Coordinates of C-alpha atoms and ligand atoms in Angstrom, one line a residue:
M1 CA -5.1 -25.3 -2.9
K2 CA -8.2 -25.4 -0.4
A3 CA -10.0 -22.8 0.9
M4 CA -9.4 -21.1 3.9
E5 CA -11.4 -20.9 7.7
I6 CA -10.0 -17.3 8.7
K7 CA -12.8 -17.2 11.6
P8 CA -16.1 -20.4 11.9
G9 CA -17.8 -19.8 8.9
I10 CA -15.7 -17.1 7.4
Y11 CA -13.6 -18.9 4.2
W12 CA -10.8 -17.4 1.7
V13 CA -12.2 -18.6 -1.6
G14 CA -9.7 -16.1 -3.6
A15 CA -6.3 -17.2 -5.4
K16 CA -3.2 -16.9 -5.6
D17 CA -1.3 -15.2 -8.8
S18 CA 2.1 -16.0 -7.5
L19 CA 4.1 -15.7 -11.0
V20 CA 2.2 -12.4 -12.4
R21 CA 5.6 -9.7 -12.2
D22 CA 3.8 -7.0 -13.9
F23 CA 0.6 -5.4 -12.9
H24 CA -0.6 -2.5 -14.9
G25 CA 3.5 -1.2 -15.1
Y26 CA 3.6 -1.7 -11.1
K27 CA 6.8 -4.8 -10.6
T28 CA 4.4 -7.5 -8.4
Q29 CA 8.2 -9.1 -7.8
R30 CA 6.0 -11.3 -4.7
G31 CA 2.8 -11.8 -7.2
S32 CA -0.3 -10.8 -5.5
T33 CA -3.1 -13.0 -4.7
Y34 CA -6.8 -11.9 -5.1
N35 CA -8.7 -12.3 -2.1
A36 CA -12.5 -13.3 -1.7
F37 CA -14.4 -14.4 1.3
L38 CA -17.5 -16.5 1.6
I39 CA -19.7 -16.2 4.7
V40 CA -21.7 -19.9 6.0
D41 CA -24.4 -18.2 7.5
E42 CA -28.0 -18.7 7.6
K43 CA -27.4 -17.0 5.0
I44 CA -24.7 -17.6 2.2
A45 CA -22.4 -14.2 1.3
L46 CA -19.6 -14.2 -1.1
I47 CA -18.0 -10.9 -0.8
D48 CA -15.7 -10.2 -4.3
T49 CA -14.3 -12.5 -6.6
V50 CA -11.2 -13.1 -8.2
K51 CA -9.3 -12.2 -11.8
A52 CA -11.3 -13.6 -14.7
P53 CA -8.5 -17.1 -15.0
F54 CA -8.3 -17.6 -11.4
S55 CA -12.0 -17.8 -12.4
Q56 CA -12.4 -22.0 -12.0
E57 CA -10.2 -22.0 -8.6
M58 CA -12.6 -19.7 -7.1
L59 CA -15.7 -21.4 -8.1
D60 CA -13.4 -24.7 -7.0
R61 CA -13.1 -23.8 -3.1
I62 CA -16.6 -21.7 -2.9
T63 CA -17.9 -25.7 -4.3
S64 CA -15.1 -27.3 -1.8
I65 CA -18.1 -25.5 1.0
V66 CA -21.1 -25.4 -0.1
S67 CA -22.7 -25.6 -3.5
L68 CA -23.4 -22.7 -5.8
D69 CA -27.0 -22.6 -5.3
R70 CA -26.8 -21.9 -1.8
I71 CA -24.9 -18.3 -1.9
D72 CA -27.6 -15.9 -1.4
F73 CA -25.4 -12.8 -2.3
I74 CA -22.7 -12.0 -3.7
V75 CA -20.8 -8.4 -2.6
A76 CA -19.0 -6.2 -5.3
N77 CA -17.0 -4.4 -3.4
H78 CA -15.3 -2.6 -6.5
A79 CA -15.6 -2.8 -10.6
E80 CA -12.2 -3.4 -11.0
M81 CA -11.2 -6.7 -13.2
D82 CA -8.8 -8.2 -10.3
H83 CA -11.8 -8.3 -7.8
S84 CA -15.2 -8.4 -10.4
G85 CA -12.8 -10.6 -13.2
A86 CA -14.9 -14.0 -12.4
L87 CA -18.2 -11.8 -11.3
P88 CA -20.0 -13.3 -14.7
D89 CA -19.2 -16.8 -14.0
I90 CA -20.4 -16.8 -10.7
M91 CA -23.4 -14.6 -11.4
R92 CA -24.4 -17.0 -14.2
L93 CA -23.9 -20.3 -12.3
A94 CA -25.2 -18.7 -8.6
K95 CA -28.8 -19.2 -9.7
N96 CA -30.5 -18.0 -6.4
A97 CA -27.2 -14.8 -5.1
Q98 CA -28.9 -11.4 -5.5
L99 CA -26.0 -8.9 -7.3
I100 CA -25.3 -6.4 -3.4
T101 CA -23.3 -3.0 -4.4
S102 CA -23.4 0.3 -4.9
P103 CA -24.9 2.5 -7.2
N104 CA -21.9 3.7 -8.6
C105 CA -20.0 0.2 -9.1
D106 CA -23.4 -1.2 -10.3
A107 CA -23.3 1.3 -12.8
N108 CA -19.5 0.8 -13.0
L109 CA -20.2 -2.9 -14.0
K110 CA -22.5 -2.4 -16.5
K111 CA -19.7 -1.3 -19.0
H112 CA -17.8 -4.0 -18.0
Y113 CA -20.1 -6.8 -18.8
N114 CA -23.4 -7.7 -20.1
T115 CA -25.4 -7.5 -16.9
D116 CA -28.1 -8.6 -18.4
G117 CA -30.4 -11.3 -16.3
W118 CA -28.4 -10.3 -12.9
K119 CA -30.4 -9.4 -9.3
V120 CA -28.5 -6.4 -8.5
S121 CA -29.7 -4.2 -4.9
Q122 CA -27.9 -1.3 -4.8
V123 CA -26.9 -1.0 -1.4
R124 CA -25.5 2.6 0.6
T125 CA -23.5 3.9 2.7
G126 CA -25.6 3.4 6.6
Q127 CA -27.5 0.1 5.0
S128 CA -26.9 -3.5 5.6
I129 CA -28.2 -7.0 4.4
S130 CA -28.6 -9.9 8.2
L131 CA -27.5 -13.4 7.1
G132 CA -28.8 -14.9 10.2
K133 CA -26.2 -14.5 13.0
R134 CA -24.0 -11.7 11.1
T135 CA -24.8 -8.9 9.3
L136 CA -22.9 -7.1 6.9
T137 CA -23.1 -3.3 6.7
F138 CA -21.9 -1.3 3.3
V139 CA -19.6 2.2 3.7
Q140 CA -18.9 3.8 0.6
V141 CA -14.9 4.6 0.3
P142 CA -15.2 6.1 -3.0
F143 CA -11.9 6.9 -4.8
V144 CA -10.3 4.4 -2.3
H145 CA -9.5 3.4 -5.1
W146 CA -12.0 4.2 -8.0
P147 CA -15.0 6.5 -7.4
D148 CA -17.0 2.5 -7.1
S149 CA -15.2 1.1 -4.2
M150 CA -17.1 0.1 -0.7
V151 CA -16.4 -1.8 1.7
A152 CA -18.2 -4.3 3.9
W153 CA -18.4 -4.4 7.6
C154 CA -19.3 -7.9 9.7
P155 CA -20.1 -5.6 13.3
E156 CA -20.6 -9.3 15.1
D157 CA -16.9 -10.9 14.2
K158 CA -15.8 -6.9 14.2
I159 CA -14.4 -8.3 10.8
L160 CA -13.7 -5.3 8.0
F161 CA -13.9 -6.4 4.2
S162 CA -11.9 -3.8 2.9
N163 CA -11.6 -4.3 -0.4
D164 CA -8.2 -2.4 -2.0
A165 CA -7.4 -0.3 0.9
F166 CA -4.9 -1.8 3.1
G167 CA -3.8 -4.2 0.6
Q168 CA 0.3 -5.5 -0.6
H169 CA 0.9 -6.8 -3.4
L170 CA 2.2 -10.2 -2.5
S171 CA 1.1 -14.0 -2.7
P172 CA 2.0 -15.3 0.5
N173 CA 2.1 -19.2 1.8
S174 CA -0.3 -18.4 4.5
L175 CA -3.1 -16.4 4.5
F176 CA -2.1 -13.7 7.9
D177 CA 0.1 -11.3 8.3
D178 CA 1.7 -13.1 11.7
E179 CA 2.4 -15.7 9.1
T180 CA 4.8 -13.9 7.5
P181 CA 7.3 -11.4 8.0
K182 CA 6.7 -8.2 9.4
D183 CA 9.1 -6.6 7.2
I184 CA 8.1 -7.8 4.1
I185 CA 4.3 -7.3 4.8
F186 CA 5.2 -3.6 5.4
E187 CA 7.5 -3.0 2.7
E188 CA 5.0 -4.0 0.6
S189 CA 2.1 -2.0 2.1
A190 CA 4.1 1.0 1.2
K191 CA 4.7 -0.2 -1.8
Y192 CA 1.1 -0.5 -3.3
Y193 CA 0.0 2.9 -0.7
A194 CA 2.8 4.2 -2.6
N195 CA 1.4 3.1 -5.9
I196 CA -1.7 2.5 -5.9
V197 CA -4.2 5.2 -3.5
Y198 CA -1.2 8.1 -3.1
P199 CA -3.1 10.4 -5.5
F200 CA -6.0 9.4 -2.9
A201 CA -5.0 10.4 0.0
N202 CA -7.4 12.8 1.1
Q203 CA -10.4 10.6 0.1
T204 CA -8.6 7.4 2.1
D205 CA -8.4 9.9 5.3
K206 CA -12.0 10.3 5.2
A207 CA -12.1 6.6 5.1
L208 CA -9.7 5.9 7.5
E209 CA -11.6 8.1 10.3
A210 CA -14.7 6.1 9.8
V211 CA -12.7 3.0 10.1
K212 CA -11.2 3.3 13.1
P213 CA -13.9 3.8 15.9
L214 CA -15.1 0.5 14.6
A215 CA -12.2 -1.1 15.8
P216 CA -12.0 -3.9 13.4
S217 CA -10.2 -6.8 14.9
I218 CA -9.4 -8.3 11.4
I219 CA -9.5 -6.4 8.4
A220 CA -9.4 -8.5 5.6
P221 CA -8.5 -6.7 2.1
S222 CA -8.6 -7.9 -1.5
H223 CA -5.4 -8.1 -1.5
G224 CA -2.7 -9.8 0.0
V225 CA -2.6 -10.9 4.1
V226 CA -5.6 -10.4 6.1
W227 CA -4.9 -8.5 9.2
R228 CA -5.4 -10.2 12.9
T229 CA -2.6 -9.3 14.8
M230 CA -1.0 -5.2 13.4
V231 CA -4.4 -3.8 12.5
P232 CA -3.2 -0.9 14.7
E233 CA 0.1 -1.4 13.4
I234 CA -1.3 -0.8 9.2
L235 CA -3.9 2.1 10.7
A236 CA -1.1 4.1 12.0
E237 CA 0.6 3.9 8.9
Y238 CA -2.0 4.3 7.3
G239 CA -2.5 7.5 9.2
K240 CA 0.7 8.4 8.2
W241 CA 0.7 8.5 4.6
V242 CA -2.9 10.0 3.9
K243 CA -1.2 13.5 6.0
H244 CA 2.3 12.9 3.5
Q245 CA 4.4 12.2 6.7
N246 CA 8.3 11.6 5.4
N247 CA 10.4 10.1 7.8
G248 CA 13.9 13.2 6.6
S249 CA 15.4 10.7 4.7
A250 CA 16.6 11.8 0.9
L251 CA 16.3 9.7 -3.0
I252 CA 17.9 10.5 -5.3
V253 CA 16.7 9.5 -8.8
F254 CA 18.8 10.0 -11.4
D255 CA 19.9 8.7 -15.4
S256 CA 23.2 9.6 -17.4
M257 CA 24.5 9.3 -20.6
W258 CA 28.2 9.6 -20.0
E259 CA 28.3 9.4 -16.5
S260 CA 28.4 13.6 -16.0
T261 CA 25.2 13.0 -13.9
T262 CA 26.2 10.6 -12.2
K263 CA 28.9 12.4 -11.0
M264 CA 27.1 15.4 -10.2
A265 CA 24.4 12.3 -8.1
K266 CA 26.8 11.5 -6.1
S267 CA 28.1 14.7 -5.1
V268 CA 24.7 14.8 -3.7
R269 CA 24.4 12.1 -2.2
D270 CA 28.0 13.1 -0.2
F271 CA 26.2 16.3 0.7
F272 CA 22.8 14.2 2.2
E273 CA 26.0 12.0 4.1
S274 CA 27.6 14.5 5.7
K275 CA 24.4 15.8 7.1
N276 CA 23.9 13.0 8.9
I277 CA 20.3 12.8 6.2
P278 CA 19.6 8.5 5.1
V279 CA 20.2 9.1 1.5
R280 CA 18.9 6.2 -0.9
F281 CA 20.6 6.3 -4.5
C282 CA 18.1 5.4 -7.0
S283 CA 19.7 5.0 -11.1
L284 CA 16.9 4.7 -13.2
K285 CA 19.1 2.1 -15.7
T286 CA 18.8 -0.4 -12.3
D287 CA 15.9 0.7 -10.5
H288 CA 12.2 -0.4 -11.2
I289 CA 9.6 3.2 -10.8
S290 CA 7.3 1.7 -9.0
D291 CA 10.1 0.3 -6.6
I292 CA 11.6 4.7 -6.8
M293 CA 7.4 5.1 -5.8
T294 CA 7.8 3.3 -2.7
S295 CA 11.2 5.8 -1.3
V296 CA 8.6 9.1 -2.8
L297 CA 6.1 8.0 0.1
S298 CA 8.9 8.3 2.6
A299 CA 11.8 10.5 1.5
K300 CA 11.7 14.7 2.6
Y301 CA 14.0 15.5 0.1
I302 CA 13.7 14.4 -3.5
A303 CA 16.9 14.8 -6.1
I304 CA 15.9 14.5 -9.7
G305 CA 18.7 14.0 -12.1
T306 CA 19.2 14.2 -15.9
P307 CA 21.7 14.9 -19.0
V308 CA 19.9 17.1 -21.7
L309 CA 19.6 14.8 -24.4
N310 CA 18.2 16.3 -27.4
E311 CA 16.2 19.0 -25.7
N312 CA 14.1 17.1 -23.3
M313 CA 15.3 14.5 -20.5
M314 CA 15.9 11.0 -20.7
P315 CA 13.0 8.8 -22.1
T316 CA 13.4 7.0 -18.5
M317 CA 13.2 9.9 -16.6
A318 CA 10.3 11.1 -18.8
G319 CA 7.8 8.2 -17.7
F320 CA 9.6 8.4 -14.2
L321 CA 8.0 11.8 -13.8
T322 CA 5.5 11.2 -15.4
Y323 CA 4.9 8.0 -13.2
M324 CA 5.4 10.7 -10.2
R325 CA 2.9 13.1 -10.8
G326 CA 0.0 11.0 -11.7
L327 CA 0.5 9.4 -8.0
K328 CA 0.1 13.3 -6.9
P329 CA 3.1 13.3 -3.7
R330 CA 2.3 16.2 -2.4
G331 CA 5.0 17.6 1.0
K332 CA 8.5 17.0 -0.5
V333 CA 11.4 19.1 -1.1
G334 CA 12.5 19.0 -4.8
F335 CA 15.4 19.3 -6.2
V336 CA 16.9 19.1 -9.5
F337 CA 20.3 18.6 -11.3
G338 CA 22.2 17.8 -14.1
S339 CA 24.7 17.8 -17.2
Y340 CA 24.2 19.6 -20.5
G341 CA 25.8 20.3 -23.5
W342 CA 24.1 23.9 -24.8
N343 CA 20.9 23.6 -23.8
F344 CA 19.6 24.0 -19.9
R345 CA 16.9 25.1 -20.1
L346 CA 15.3 21.8 -19.6
H347 CA 16.6 21.7 -15.7
K348 CA 14.4 24.5 -15.0
E349 CA 11.5 23.2 -16.5
I350 CA 11.2 20.4 -14.5
E351 CA 11.5 22.5 -11.9
E352 CA 8.3 24.2 -13.2
S353 CA 6.3 20.6 -13.2
L354 CA 7.9 20.2 -9.0
K355 CA 6.5 23.0 -8.7
A356 CA 3.1 22.0 -9.9
L357 CA 3.4 19.3 -7.4
E358 CA 3.5 22.2 -4.1
W359 CA 6.7 20.9 -3.4
Q360 CA 9.3 22.8 -2.1
I361 CA 12.4 24.2 -4.2
P362 CA 14.5 26.0 -1.9
V363 CA 17.9 25.2 -4.1
P364 CA 17.8 25.9 -7.7
A365 CA 18.5 23.6 -10.8
Q366 CA 21.8 22.9 -10.5
S367 CA 23.2 22.5 -14.4
I368 CA 27.1 22.0 -15.0
K369 CA 28.4 22.1 -18.3
Y370 CA 29.2 18.6 -20.1
V371 CA 31.9 16.8 -17.5
P372 CA 31.8 18.5 -13.9
S373 CA 35.2 19.5 -12.5
A374 CA 35.8 19.1 -9.2
I375 CA 35.4 22.2 -8.1
E376 CA 32.2 22.2 -9.8
L377 CA 31.2 19.2 -7.6
E378 CA 31.9 21.2 -4.5
A379 CA 30.7 24.3 -5.5
L380 CA 27.4 21.8 -6.1
Q381 CA 27.6 21.1 -2.2
A382 CA 27.7 24.4 -1.4
A383 CA 24.4 25.1 -3.3
L384 CA 22.9 22.6 -1.5
E385 CA 22.7 23.9 1.9
P386 CA 20.0 25.9 1.6
L387 CA 17.7 22.5 0.9
I388 CA 17.7 21.4 4.5
Q389 CA 17.3 24.9 6.2
Ligands
LIG1 FE1 -8.6 -1.3 -7.4
LIG2 FE1 -7.6 -3.9 -6.5

């Protein structure tokens, strides 16, 4: 694979990880990319690197354009290893390069690698380096995605090198947003936000406010496609997500032992359908929690169903709720249901954990003993009425 020119003198020199299917628990069904960019001006700058196993690929792409000793600056926007993994190699081989990074990232890189001998220059928000015709200005965007995160802005080309923000876990055949089906890019952008950026909505909102006045013509994130034709659209989507806006739909997430909770889940689905509310029906036996999170992001109503198992919930539900609570979705209307044999305290406990997320709970948890009868299922639907008022 070659380096790809995204604008005259600016090249993609990253790596495609087409086969990765698990990104610490996130199911990456379309693979991923680690995007690194090389700017060849009077001075030469590399922006970010790749995951360690792809270091040689990145080095080969760079050396197809310039020799490593010609690199003046290596910008580390974020210390996480999907972007810094190749730093030890490039810092060893690019003998004349200076590492440009934020104070936080500098400290974090020292906790990841032996940085002895690296020439490091710390930059803060508003500081710039000149490459000749071009400039790179840095903006710290703490917690988008780690405390060390930073973005780099090239005003002459109006390109924002946004690191994790606006990324997608996607390994496209081509580099740009107009070369991959739009529905796939936006689905993967939503999934990426819901599984990675969601807990940092407030910080991302602030970063977004800093980005908008720049009116970038290209956003080059560190994963997935480079945005060149849909910049306003992805900014608009982020604008909705950081404000916790939903599309009014419902999501039912459940697991079952003897299909009693499945019957209840179907009854809950019937209720939403009878109100013409679009509903997504997800069994934890078949749907992956990282895919369910995409629906959590867009849904208004979230119904959680589990039977009681040994005075606790199904392990699949425990895993999902632990994962979801860490991602801190806000502004939802929640509801808990499930079957039980002799102890239904569990459903109330789950309800309390949803209240801790500041969700509204207009309908108390509904528990049905053993197998629900037709009458009990009808009563369940009737009980749901206050949910949508
Ligand atoms: Fe990250
Ligand atoms: Fe990343």
